[in-house]
PDB file of C-alpha atoms in Angstrom:
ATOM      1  CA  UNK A  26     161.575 208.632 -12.572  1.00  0.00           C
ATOM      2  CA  UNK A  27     161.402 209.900  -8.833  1.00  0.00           C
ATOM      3  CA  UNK A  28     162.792 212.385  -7.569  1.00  0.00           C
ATOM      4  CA  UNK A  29     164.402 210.578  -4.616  1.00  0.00           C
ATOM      5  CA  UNK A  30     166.155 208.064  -6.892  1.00  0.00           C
ATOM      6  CA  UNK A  31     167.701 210.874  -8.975  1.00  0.00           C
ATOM      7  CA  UNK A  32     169.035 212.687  -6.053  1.00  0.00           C
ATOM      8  CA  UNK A  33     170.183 209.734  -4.154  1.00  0.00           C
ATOM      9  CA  UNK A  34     172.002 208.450  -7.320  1.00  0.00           C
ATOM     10  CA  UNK A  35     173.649 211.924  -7.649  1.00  0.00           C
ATOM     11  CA  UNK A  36     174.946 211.759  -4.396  1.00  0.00           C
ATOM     12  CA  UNK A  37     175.847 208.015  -4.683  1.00  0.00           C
ATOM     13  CA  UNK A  38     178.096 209.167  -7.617  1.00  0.00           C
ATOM     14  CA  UNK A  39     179.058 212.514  -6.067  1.00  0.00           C
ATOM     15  CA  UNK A  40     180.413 210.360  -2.309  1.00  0.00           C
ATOM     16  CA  UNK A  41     181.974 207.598  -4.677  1.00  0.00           C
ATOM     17  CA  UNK A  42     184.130 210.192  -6.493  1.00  0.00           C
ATOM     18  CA  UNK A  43     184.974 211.910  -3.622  1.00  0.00           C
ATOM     19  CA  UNK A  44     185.908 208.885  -1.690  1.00  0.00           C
ATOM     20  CA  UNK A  45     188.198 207.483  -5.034  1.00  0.00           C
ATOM     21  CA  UNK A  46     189.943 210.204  -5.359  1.00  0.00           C
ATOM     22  CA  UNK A  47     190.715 211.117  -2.078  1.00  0.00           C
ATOM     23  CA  UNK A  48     191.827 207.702  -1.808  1.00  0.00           C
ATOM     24  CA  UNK A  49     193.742 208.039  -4.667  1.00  0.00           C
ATOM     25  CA  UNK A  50     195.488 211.112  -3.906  1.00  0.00           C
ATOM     26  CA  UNK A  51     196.473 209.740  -0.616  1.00  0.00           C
ATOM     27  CA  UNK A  52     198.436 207.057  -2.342  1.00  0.00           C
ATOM     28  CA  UNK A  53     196.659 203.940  -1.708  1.00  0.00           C
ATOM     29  CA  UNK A  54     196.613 200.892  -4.091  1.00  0.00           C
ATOM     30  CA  UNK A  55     194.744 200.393  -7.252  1.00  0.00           C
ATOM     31  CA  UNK A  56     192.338 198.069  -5.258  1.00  0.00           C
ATOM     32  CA  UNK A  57     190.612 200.630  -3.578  1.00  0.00           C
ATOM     33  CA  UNK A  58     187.414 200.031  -2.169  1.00  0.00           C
ATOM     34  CA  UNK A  59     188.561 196.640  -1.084  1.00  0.00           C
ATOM     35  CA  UNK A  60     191.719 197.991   0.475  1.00  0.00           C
ATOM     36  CA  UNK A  61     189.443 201.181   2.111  1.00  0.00           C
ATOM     37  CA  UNK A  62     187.489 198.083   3.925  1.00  0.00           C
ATOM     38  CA  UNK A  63     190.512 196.006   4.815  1.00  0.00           C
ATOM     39  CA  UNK A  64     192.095 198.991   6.969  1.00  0.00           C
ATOM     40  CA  UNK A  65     188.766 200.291   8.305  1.00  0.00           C
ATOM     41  CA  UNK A  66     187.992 199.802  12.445  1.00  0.00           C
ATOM     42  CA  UNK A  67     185.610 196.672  13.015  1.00  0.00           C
ATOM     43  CA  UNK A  68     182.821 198.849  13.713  1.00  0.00           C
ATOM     44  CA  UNK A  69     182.642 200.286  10.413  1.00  0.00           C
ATOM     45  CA  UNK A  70     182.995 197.275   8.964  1.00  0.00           C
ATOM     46  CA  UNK A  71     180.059 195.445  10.448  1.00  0.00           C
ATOM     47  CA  UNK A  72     178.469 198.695   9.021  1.00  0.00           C
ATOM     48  CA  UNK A  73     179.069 198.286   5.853  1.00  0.00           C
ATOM     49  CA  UNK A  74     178.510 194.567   5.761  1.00  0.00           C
ATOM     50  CA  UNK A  75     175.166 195.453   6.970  1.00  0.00           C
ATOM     51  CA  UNK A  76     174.568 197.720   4.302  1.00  0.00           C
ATOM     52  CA  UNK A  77     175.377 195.341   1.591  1.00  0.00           C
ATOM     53  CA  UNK A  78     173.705 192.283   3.404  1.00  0.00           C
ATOM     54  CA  UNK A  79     170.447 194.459   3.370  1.00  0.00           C
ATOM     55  CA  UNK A  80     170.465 195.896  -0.170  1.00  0.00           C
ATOM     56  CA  UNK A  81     171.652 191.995  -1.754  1.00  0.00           C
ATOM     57  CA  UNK A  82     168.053 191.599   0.421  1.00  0.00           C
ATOM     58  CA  UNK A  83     166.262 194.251  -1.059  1.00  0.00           C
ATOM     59  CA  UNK A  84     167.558 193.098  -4.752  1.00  0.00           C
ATOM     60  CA  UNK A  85     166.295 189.529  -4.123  1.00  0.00           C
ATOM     61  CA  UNK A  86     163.025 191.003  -2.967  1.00  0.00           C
ATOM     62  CA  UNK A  87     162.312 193.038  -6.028  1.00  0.00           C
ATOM     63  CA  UNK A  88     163.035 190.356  -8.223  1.00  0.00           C
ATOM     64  CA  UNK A  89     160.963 187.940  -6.610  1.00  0.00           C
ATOM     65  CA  UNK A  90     158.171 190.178  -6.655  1.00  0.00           C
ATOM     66  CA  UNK A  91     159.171 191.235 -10.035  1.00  0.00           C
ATOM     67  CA  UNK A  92     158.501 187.645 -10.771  1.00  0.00           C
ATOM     68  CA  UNK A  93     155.067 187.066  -9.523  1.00  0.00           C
ATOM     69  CA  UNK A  94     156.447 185.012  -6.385  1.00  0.00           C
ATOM     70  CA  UNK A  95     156.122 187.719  -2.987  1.00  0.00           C
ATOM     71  CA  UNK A  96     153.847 190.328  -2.810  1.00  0.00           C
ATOM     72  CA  UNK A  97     153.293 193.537  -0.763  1.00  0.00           C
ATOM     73  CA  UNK A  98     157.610 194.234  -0.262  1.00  0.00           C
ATOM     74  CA  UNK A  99     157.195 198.276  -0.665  1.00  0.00           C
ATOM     75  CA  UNK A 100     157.329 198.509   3.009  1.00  0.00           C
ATOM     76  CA  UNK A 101     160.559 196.756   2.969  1.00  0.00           C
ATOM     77  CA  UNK A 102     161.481 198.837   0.226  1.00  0.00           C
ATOM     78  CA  UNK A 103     160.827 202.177   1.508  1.00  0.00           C
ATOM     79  CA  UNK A 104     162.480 201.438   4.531  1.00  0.00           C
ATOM     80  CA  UNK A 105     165.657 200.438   2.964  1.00  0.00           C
ATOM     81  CA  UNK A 106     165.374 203.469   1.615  1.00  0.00           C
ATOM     82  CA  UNK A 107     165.729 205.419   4.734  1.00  0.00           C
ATOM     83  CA  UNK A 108     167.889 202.934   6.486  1.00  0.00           C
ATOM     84  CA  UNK A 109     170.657 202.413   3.950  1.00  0.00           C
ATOM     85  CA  UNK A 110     171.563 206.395   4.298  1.00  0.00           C
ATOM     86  CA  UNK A 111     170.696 206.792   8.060  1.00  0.00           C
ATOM     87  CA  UNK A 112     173.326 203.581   8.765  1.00  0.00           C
ATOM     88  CA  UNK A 113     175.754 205.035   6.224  1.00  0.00           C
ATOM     89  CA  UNK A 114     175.504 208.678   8.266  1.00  0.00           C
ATOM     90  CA  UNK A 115     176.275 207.081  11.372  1.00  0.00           C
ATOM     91  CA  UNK A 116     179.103 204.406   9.638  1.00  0.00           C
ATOM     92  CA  UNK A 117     180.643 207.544   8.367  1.00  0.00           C
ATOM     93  CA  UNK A 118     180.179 209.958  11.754  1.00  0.00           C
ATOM     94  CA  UNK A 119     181.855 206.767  13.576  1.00  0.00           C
ATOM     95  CA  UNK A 120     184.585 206.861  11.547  1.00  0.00           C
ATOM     96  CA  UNK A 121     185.525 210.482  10.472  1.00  0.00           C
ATOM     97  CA  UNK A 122     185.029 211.310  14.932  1.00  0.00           C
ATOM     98  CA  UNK A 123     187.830 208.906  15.300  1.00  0.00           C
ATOM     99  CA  UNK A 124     189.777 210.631  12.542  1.00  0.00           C
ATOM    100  CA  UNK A 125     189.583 213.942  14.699  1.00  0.00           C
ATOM    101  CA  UNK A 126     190.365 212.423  17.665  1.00  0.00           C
ATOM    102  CA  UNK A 127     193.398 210.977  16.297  1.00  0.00           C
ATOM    103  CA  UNK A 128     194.227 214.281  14.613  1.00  0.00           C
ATOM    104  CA  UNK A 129     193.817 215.931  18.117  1.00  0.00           C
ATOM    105  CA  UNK A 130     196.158 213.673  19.812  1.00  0.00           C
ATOM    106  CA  UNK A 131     198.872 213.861  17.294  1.00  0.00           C
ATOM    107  CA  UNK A 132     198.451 216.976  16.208  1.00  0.00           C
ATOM    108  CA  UNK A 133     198.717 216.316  12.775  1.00  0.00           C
ATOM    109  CA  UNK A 134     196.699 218.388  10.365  1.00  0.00           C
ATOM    110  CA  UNK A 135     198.608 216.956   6.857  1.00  0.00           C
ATOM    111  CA  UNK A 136     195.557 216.058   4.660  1.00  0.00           C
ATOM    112  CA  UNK A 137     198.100 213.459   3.172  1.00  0.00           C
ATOM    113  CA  UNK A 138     198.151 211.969   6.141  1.00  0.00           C
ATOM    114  CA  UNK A 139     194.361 212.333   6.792  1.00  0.00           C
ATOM    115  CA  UNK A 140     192.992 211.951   3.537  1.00  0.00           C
ATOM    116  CA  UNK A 141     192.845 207.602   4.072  1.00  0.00           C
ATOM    117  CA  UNK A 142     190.994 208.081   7.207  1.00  0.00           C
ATOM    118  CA  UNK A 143     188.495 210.036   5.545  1.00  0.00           C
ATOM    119  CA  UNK A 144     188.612 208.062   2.490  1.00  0.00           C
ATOM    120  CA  UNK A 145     187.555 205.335   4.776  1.00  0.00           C
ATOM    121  CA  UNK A 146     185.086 207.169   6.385  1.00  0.00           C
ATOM    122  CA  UNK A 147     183.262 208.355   3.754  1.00  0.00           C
ATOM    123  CA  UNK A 148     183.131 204.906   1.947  1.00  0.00           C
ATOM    124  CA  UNK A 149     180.117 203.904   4.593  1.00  0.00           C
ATOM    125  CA  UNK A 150     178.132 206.664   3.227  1.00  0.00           C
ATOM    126  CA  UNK A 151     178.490 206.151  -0.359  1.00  0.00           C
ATOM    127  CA  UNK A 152     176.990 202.042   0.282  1.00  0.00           C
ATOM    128  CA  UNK A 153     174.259 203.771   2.630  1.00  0.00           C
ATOM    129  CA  UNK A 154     173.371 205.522  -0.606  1.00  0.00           C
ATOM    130  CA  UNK A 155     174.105 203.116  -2.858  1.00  0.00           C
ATOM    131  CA  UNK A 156     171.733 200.861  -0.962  1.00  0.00           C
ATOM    132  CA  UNK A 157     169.069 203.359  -1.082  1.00  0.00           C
ATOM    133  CA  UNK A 158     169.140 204.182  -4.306  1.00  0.00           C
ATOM    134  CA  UNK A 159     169.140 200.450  -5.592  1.00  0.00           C
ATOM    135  CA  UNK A 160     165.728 199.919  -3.230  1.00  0.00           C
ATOM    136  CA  UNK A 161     163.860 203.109  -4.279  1.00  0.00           C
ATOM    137  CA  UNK A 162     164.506 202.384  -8.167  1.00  0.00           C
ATOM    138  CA  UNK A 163     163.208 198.814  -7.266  1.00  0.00           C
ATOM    139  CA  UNK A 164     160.137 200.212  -5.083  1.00  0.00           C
ATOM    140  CA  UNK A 165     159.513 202.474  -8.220  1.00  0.00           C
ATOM    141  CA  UNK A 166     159.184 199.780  -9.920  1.00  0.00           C
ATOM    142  CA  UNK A 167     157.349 197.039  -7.905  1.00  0.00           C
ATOM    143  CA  UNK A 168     154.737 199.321  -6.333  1.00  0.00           C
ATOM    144  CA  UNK A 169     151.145 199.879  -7.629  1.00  0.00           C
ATOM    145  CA  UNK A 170     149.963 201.816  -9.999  1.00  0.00           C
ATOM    146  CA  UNK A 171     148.107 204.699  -9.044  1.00  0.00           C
ATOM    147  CA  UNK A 172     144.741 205.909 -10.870  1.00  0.00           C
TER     148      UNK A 172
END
């Protein structure tokens, strides 16, 4: 297994923890994720809609060339790769910059009181990884073998 698909799964795992549990500490519901996306801004929800429309994509793209149907997807592959991370980074920058402004005009600094923002903020990230750790494993799999 690659290297790249290790580390990005760590890290998948690693954000995903870090977002539950800060979520959790905070006090929010047992419906987590789904309640992290219901209270997020619009922005970072077209963000993470993104995300998931693209790596539903990339699944439906290895397993059609799994299948013998489409040929030549590594391109797409690879660059979900890169994307789903790079849109995640810039999901969760969105997000956590409007924490600190918010922190800045109230001048609140309780991590209670922070930790949902953040929560939220973070949850971006984790799909950007998620996504590109689902479309490396596939490219792993669907690209040619080298001799």
């Amino acid at each position: 297994m690659r290297a790249s698909v290790l580390v990005l799964g760590g890290l998948t795992v690693v954000g995903f923890a870090a977002t539950i549990g800060m979520a959790l500490w905070a006090g929010l519901p047992p419906r987590l994720l789904f309640a992290l996306f219901a209270d997020a801004m619009v922005t970072t929800k077209l963000i993470e809609m993104l995300i998931v429309v693209v790596m539903v994509a990339a699944v439906f793209i290895g397993i059609l060339h799994a299948s013998g149907k489409v040929s030549g997807v590594s391109g797409f592959l690879a660059f979900v790769t890169w994307a789903g991370p790079i849109l995640g980074l810039i999901g969760m920058g969105l997000a956590l910059m409007i924490v600190w402004i918010a922190v800045r005009n109230t001048h609140t600094t309780n991590f209670m009181v922070v930790a949902p923002s953040v929560a939220e903020g973070l949850l971006p990230l984790c799909l950007g990884l998620l996504a590109g750790t689902v479309a490396a494993g596939l490219n792993r799999r669907t690209a040619p073998a080298r001799t």
